[in-house]
Short mmCIF file of C-alpha atoms (C1' of nucleotides) in Angstrom, two decimals:
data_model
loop_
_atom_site.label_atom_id
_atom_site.label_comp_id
_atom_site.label_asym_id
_atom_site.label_seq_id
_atom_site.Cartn_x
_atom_site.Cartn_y
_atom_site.Cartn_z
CA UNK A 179 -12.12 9.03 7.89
CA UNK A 180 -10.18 9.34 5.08
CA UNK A 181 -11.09 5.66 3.87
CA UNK A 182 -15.25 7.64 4.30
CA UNK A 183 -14.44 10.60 2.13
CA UNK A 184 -13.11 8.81 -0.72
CA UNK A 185 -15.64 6.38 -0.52
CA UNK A 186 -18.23 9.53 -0.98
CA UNK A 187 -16.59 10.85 -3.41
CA UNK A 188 -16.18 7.75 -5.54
CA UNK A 189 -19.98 7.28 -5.26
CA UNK A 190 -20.55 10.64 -6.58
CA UNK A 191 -18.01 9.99 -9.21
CA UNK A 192 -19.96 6.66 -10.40
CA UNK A 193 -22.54 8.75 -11.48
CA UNK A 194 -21.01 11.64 -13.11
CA UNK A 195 -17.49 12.41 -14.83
CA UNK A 196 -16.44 14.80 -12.55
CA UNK A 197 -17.04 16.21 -9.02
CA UNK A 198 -16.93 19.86 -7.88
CA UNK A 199 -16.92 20.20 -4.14
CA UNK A 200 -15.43 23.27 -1.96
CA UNK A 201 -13.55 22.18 0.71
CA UNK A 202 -14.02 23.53 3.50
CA UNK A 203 -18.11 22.19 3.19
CA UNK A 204 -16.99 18.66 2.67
CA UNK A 205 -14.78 18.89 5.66
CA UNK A 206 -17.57 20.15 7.76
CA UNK A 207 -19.78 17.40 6.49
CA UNK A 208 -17.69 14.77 7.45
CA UNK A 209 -16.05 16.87 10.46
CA UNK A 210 -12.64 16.53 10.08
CA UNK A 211 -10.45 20.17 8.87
CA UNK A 212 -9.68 21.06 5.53
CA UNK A 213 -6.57 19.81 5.01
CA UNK A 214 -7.88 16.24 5.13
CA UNK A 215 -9.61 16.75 2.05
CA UNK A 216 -6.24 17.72 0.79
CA UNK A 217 -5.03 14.26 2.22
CA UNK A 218 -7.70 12.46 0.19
CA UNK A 219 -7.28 13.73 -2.85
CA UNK A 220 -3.39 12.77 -2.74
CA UNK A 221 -3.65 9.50 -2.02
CA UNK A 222 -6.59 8.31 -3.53
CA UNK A 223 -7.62 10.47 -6.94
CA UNK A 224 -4.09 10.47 -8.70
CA UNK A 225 -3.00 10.28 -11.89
CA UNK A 226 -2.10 6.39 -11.29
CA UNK A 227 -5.74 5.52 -10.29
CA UNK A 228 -7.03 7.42 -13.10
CA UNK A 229 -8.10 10.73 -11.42
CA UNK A 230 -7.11 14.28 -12.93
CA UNK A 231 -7.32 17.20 -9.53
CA UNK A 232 -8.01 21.01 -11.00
CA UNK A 233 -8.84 23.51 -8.03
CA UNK A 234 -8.72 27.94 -7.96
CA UNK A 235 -8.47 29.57 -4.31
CA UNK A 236 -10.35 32.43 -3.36
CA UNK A 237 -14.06 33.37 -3.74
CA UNK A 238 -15.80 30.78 -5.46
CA UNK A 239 -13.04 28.21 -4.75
CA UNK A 240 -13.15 24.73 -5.87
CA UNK A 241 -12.14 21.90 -5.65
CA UNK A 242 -12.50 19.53 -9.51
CA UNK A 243 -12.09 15.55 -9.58
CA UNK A 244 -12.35 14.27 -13.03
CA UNK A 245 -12.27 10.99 -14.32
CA UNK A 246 -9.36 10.16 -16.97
CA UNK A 247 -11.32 9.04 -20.21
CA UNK A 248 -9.17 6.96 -22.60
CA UNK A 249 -10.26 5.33 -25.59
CA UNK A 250 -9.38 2.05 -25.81
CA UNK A 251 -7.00 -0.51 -24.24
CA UNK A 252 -3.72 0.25 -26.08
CA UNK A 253 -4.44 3.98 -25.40
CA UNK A 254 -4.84 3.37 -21.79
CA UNK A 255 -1.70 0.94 -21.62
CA UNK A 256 0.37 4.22 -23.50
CA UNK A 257 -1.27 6.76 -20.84
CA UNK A 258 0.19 4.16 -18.23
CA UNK A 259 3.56 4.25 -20.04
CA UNK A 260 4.07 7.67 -19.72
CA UNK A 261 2.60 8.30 -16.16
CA UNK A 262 4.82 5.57 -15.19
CA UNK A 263 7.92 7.08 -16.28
CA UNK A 264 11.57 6.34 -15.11
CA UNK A 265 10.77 5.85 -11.76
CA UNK A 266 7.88 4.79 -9.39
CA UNK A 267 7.46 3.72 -5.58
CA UNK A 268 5.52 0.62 -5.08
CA UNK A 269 2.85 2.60 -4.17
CA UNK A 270 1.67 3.89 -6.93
CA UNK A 271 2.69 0.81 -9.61
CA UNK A 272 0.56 -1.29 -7.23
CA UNK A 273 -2.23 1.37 -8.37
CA UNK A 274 -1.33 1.33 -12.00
CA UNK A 275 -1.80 -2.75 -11.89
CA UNK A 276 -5.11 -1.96 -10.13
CA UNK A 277 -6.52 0.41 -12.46
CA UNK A 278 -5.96 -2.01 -15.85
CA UNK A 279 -7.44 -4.57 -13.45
CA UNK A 280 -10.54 -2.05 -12.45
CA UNK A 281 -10.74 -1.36 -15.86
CA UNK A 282 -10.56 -5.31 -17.44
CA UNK A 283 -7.46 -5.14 -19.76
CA UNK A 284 -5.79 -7.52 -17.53
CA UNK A 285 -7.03 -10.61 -15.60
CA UNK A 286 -6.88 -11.55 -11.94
CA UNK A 287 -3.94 -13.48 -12.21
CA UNK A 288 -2.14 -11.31 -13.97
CA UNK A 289 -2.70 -8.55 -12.03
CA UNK A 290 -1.87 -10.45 -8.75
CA UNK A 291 1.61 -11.39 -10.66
CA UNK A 292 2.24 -7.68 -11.51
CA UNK A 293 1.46 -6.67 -8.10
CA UNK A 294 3.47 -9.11 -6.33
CA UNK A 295 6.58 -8.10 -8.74
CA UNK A 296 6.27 -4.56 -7.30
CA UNK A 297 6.67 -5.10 -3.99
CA UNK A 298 10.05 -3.31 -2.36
CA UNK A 299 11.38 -6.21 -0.45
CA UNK A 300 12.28 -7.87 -3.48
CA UNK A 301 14.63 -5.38 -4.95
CA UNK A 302 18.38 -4.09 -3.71
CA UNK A 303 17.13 -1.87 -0.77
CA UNK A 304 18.46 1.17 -2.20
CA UNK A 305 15.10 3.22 -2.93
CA UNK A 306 16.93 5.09 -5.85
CA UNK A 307 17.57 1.90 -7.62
CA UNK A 308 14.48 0.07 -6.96
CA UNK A 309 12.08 2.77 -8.32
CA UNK A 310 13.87 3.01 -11.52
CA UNK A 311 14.20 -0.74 -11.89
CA UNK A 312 10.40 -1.12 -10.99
CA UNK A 313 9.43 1.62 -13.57
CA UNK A 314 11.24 -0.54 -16.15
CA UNK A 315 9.86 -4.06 -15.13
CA UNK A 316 6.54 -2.17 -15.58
CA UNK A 317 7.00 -0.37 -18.45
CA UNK A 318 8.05 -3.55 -20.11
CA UNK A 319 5.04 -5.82 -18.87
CA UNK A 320 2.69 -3.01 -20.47
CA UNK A 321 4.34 -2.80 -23.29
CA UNK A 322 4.59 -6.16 -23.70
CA UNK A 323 0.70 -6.53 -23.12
CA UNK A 324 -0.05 -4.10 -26.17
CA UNK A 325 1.41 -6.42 -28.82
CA UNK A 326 -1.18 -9.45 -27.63
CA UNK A 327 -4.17 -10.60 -29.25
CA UNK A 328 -6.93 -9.08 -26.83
CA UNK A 329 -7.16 -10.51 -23.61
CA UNK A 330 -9.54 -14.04 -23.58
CA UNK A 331 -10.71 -13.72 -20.36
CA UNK A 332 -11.43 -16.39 -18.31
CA UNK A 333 -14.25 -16.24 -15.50
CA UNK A 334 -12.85 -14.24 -12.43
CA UNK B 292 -0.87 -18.67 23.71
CA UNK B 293 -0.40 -18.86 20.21
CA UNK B 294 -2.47 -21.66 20.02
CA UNK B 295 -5.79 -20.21 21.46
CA UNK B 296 -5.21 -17.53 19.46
CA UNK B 297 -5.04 -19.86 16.34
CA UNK B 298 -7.69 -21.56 17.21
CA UNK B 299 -9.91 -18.12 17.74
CA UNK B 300 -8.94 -17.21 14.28
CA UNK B 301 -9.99 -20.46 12.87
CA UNK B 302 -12.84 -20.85 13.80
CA UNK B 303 -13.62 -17.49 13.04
CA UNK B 304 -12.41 -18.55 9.47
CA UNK B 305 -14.82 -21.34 9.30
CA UNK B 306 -17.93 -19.50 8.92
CA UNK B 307 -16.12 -16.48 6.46
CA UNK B 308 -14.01 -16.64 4.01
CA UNK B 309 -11.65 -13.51 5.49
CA UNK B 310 -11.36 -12.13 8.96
CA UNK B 311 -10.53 -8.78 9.57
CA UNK B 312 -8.93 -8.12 13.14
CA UNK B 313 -7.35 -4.98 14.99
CA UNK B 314 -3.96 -6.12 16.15
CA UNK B 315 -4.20 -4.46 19.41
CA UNK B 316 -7.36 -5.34 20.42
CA UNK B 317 -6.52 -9.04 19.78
CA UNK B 318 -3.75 -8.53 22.18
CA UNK B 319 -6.17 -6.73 24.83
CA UNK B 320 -8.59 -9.88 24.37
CA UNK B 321 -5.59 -12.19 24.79
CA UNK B 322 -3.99 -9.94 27.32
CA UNK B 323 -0.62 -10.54 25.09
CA UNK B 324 2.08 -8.22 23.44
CA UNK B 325 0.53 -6.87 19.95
CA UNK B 326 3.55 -8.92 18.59
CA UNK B 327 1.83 -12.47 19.52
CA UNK B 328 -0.31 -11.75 16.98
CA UNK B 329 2.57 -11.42 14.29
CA UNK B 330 4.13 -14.56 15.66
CA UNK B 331 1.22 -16.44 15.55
CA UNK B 332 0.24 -14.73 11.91
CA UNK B 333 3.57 -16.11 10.75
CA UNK B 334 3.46 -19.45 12.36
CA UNK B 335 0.28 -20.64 11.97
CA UNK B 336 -1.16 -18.34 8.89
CA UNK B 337 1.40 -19.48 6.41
CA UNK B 338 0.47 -19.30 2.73
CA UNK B 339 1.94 -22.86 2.54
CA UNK B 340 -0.85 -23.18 5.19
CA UNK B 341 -3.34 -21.79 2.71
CA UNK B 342 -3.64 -18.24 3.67
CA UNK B 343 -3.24 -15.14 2.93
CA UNK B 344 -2.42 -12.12 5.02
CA UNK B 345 -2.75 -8.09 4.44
CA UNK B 346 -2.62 -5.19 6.58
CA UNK B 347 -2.52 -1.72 6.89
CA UNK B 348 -0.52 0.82 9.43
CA UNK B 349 -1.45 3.80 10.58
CA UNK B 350 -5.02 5.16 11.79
CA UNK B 351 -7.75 2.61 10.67
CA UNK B 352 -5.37 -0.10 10.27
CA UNK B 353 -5.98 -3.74 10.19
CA UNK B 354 -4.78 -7.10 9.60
CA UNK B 355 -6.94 -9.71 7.04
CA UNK B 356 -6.50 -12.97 6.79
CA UNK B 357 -8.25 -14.47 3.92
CA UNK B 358 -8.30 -18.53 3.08
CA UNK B 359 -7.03 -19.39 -0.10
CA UNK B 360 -7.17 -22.18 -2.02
CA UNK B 361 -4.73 -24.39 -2.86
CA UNK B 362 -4.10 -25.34 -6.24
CA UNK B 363 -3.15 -28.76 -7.24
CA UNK B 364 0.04 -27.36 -9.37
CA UNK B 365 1.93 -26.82 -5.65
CA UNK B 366 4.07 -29.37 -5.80
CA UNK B 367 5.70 -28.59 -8.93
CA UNK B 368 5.65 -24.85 -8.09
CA UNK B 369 7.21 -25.52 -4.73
CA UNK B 370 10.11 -27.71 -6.67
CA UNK B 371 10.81 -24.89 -9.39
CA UNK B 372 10.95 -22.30 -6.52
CA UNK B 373 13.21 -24.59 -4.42
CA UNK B 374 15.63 -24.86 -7.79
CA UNK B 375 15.78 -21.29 -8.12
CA UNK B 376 17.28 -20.46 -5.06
CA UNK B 377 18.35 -17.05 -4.45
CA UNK B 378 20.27 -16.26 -7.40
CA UNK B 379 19.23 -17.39 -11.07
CA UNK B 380 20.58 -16.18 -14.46
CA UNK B 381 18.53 -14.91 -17.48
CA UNK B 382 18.79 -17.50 -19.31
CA UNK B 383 17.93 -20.66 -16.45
CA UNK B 384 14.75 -17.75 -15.51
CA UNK B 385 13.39 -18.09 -18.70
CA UNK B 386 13.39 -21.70 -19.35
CA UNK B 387 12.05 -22.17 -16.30
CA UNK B 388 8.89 -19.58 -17.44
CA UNK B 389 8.59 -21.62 -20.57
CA UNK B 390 8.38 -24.96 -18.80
CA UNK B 391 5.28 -23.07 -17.18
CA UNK B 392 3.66 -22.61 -19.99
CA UNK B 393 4.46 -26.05 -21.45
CA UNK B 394 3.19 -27.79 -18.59
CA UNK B 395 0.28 -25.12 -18.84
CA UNK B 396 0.47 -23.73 -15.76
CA UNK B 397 0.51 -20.17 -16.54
CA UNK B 398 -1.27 -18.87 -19.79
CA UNK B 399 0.43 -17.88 -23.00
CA UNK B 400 0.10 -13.76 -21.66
CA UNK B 401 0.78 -14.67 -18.31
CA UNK B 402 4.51 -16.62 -19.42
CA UNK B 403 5.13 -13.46 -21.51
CA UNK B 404 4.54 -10.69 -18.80
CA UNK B 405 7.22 -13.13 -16.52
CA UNK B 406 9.85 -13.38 -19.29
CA UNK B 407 9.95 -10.02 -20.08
CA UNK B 408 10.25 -8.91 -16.67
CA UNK B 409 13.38 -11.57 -16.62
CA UNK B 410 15.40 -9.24 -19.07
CA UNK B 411 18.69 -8.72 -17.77
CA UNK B 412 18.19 -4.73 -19.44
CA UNK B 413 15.66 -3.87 -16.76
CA UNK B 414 17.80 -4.58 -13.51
CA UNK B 415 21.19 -2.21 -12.05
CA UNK B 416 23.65 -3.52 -14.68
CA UNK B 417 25.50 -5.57 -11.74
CA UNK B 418 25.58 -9.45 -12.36
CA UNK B 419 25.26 -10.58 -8.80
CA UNK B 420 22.56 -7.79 -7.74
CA UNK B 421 20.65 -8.56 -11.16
CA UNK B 422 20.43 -12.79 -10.68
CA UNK B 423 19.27 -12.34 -6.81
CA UNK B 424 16.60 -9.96 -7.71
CA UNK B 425 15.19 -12.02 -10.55
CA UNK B 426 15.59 -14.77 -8.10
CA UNK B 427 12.93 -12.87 -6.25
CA UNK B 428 10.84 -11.73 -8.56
CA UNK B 429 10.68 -15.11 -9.63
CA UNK B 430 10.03 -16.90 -6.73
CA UNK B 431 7.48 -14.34 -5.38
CA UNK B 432 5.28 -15.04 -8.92
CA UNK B 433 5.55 -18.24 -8.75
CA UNK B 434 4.46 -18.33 -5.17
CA UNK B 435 1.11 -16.03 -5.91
CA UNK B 436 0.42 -18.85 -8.82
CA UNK B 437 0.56 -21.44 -5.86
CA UNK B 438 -2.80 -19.84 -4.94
CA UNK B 439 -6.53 -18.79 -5.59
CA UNK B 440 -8.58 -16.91 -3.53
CA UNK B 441 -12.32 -17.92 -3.05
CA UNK B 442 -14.42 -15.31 -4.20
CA UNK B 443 -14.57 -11.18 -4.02
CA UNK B 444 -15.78 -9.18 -1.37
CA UNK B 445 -16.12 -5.89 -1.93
CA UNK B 446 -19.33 -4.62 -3.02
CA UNK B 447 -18.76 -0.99 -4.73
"C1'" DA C 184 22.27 -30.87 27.07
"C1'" DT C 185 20.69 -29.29 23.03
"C1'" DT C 186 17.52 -27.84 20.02
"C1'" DT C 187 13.25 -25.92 18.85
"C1'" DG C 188 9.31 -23.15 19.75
"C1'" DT C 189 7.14 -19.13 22.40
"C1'" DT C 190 6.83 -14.76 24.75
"C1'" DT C 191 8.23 -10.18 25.42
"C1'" DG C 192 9.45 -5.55 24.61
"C1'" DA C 193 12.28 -2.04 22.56
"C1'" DC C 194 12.78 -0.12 18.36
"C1'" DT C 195 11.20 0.77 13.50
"C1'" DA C 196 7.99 1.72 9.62
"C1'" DT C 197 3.78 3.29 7.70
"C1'" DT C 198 -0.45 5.78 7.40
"C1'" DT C 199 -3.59 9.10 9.00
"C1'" DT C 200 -4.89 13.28 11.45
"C1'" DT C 201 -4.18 17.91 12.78
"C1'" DG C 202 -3.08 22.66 12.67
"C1'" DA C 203 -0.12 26.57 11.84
"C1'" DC C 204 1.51 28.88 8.17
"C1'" DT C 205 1.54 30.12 3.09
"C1'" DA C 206 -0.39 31.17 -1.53
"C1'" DA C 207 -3.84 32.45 -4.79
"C1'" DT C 208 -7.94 34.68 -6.20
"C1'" DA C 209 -11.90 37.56 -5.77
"C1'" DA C 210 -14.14 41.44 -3.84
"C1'" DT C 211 -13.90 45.89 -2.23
"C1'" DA C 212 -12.07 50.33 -1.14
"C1'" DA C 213 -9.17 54.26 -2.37
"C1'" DT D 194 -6.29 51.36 -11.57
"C1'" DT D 195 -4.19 50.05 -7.50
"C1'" DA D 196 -4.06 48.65 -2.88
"C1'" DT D 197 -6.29 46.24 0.72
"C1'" DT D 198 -9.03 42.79 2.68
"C1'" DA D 199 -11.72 38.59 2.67
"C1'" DT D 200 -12.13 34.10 1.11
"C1'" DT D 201 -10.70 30.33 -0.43
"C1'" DA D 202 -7.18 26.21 -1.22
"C1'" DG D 203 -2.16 24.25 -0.53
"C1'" DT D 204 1.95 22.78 2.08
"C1'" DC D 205 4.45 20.81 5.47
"C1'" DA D 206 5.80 18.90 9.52
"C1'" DA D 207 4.48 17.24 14.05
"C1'" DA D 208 1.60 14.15 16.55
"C1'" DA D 209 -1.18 10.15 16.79
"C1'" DA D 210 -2.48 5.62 15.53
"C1'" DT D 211 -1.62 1.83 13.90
"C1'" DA D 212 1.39 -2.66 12.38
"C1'" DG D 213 6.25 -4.97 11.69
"C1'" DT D 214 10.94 -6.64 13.06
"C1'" DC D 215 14.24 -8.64 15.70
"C1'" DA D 216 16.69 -10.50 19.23
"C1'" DA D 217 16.89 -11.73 24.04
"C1'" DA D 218 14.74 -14.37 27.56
"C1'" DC D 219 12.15 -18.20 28.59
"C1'" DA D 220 9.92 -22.77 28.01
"C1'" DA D 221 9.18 -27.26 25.99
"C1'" DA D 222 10.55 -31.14 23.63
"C1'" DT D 223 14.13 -34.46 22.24
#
DNA sequence: ATTTGTTTGACTATTTTTGACTAATAATAA
DNA sequence: TTATTATTAGTCAAAAATAGTCAAACAAAT
């Protein structure tokens, strides 16, 4: 269900910057109750896939998905930077990677080698620890990917 | 047991590149434990084997198995990871990196992202802690580079 | 007899779904 | 204006729906 509702509002969001939807009509269109919607939104439009969430209660209510518009590839590796910060679960560096994949300022490869450095069982076990240490092995990739001659991509 | 369901997998796998299977309705089909399918996932669905294997908990979960190719730098990958072993100091981590990139394995980006991420300033600040995790990272990127999957799949 | 591989199930971990309760805003009444 | 009510959306934790781990029991191979 959830996997349905994202994939709705992603197609919406292909052809426009932004969606505006209230939620208690979406969850009657797909049948499922409101808080789903709320579900969605927090684990698949965050900041680390690119997604910005603005929403007012009451009459006229809404609910306000925007895409994040950068400018260029060393703008969108700073955004990462910062959202990245001195901590982050695997979760959500695995969507960072994903997004500078999604958006072609890394390859394939590199993403897969990113990705696979993020993963929890390879760090001390103490959750504390590893999220800062991830933060910094990811902070440090990006940064080191800003002082490179643009990527030469090869076929993938 | 474990080999029927290999073989059921397989030849599932020879007319797509990726099979997609519930784990317990495997084990209904096979009328096994849902944890035959792990055992024979590990045994038989190796990435030495040439796969590769994801899943997902929780409602709408799944396990995929995708063939992979192998590439012919294994050997030498396999030999590197074997030398690394579970500990492996800054220093030892980055010559082995460059020897990657002199050997042109990895690409001139590609060696960069992995050094940096073998800086001793990015891990807890213990010695022992610090030169098992890199041994991970390590091993675990030089694993993925083992590696290639086919082509994509998703159409969105 | 010993070692290696397989089966099983209890326990754990993760992700999604659900609903009761809370919070904010707008609309309306006093 | 102020208080009240209606109309939204948000939060949180429990329940449900998955998959993973691990070790003991069992079986097969040497």
């Amino acid at each position: 269900m959830t996997d349905i509702i994202e994939a709705y509002l992603k197609k919406v969001l292909k052809q426009k910057e932004q969606v505006e939807i209230r939620r208690s009509e979406i969850a009657e269109l797909f049948d499922c109750v409101p808080s789903q919607i709320n579900y969605v939104i927090n684990t698949r439009f965050t900041i680390q896939k690119g997604y910005l969430v603005e929403s007012k209660r009451g009459g006229g209510g809404y609910i306000r998905i925007i895409k994040v518009q950068v400018l260029d590839e060393l703008d969108m590796l700073n955004t990462m930077i910062e959202i990245i910060g001195n901590n982050i679960s695997e979760r959500d560096a695995k969507s960072v990677v994903q997004k500078l994949y999604d958006d072609k300022i890394i390859s394939k490869r590199e993403a897969k080698l990113m990705i696979v450095a993020m993963d929890k069982s390879l760090y001390t076990g103490d959750r504390v620890t590893d999220n800062r240490v991830r933060a910094n092995l990811l902070r440090s990739m990006l940064a080191n990917l800003c002082y490179e001659e643009p990527n030469k991509r090869k076929a993938d």
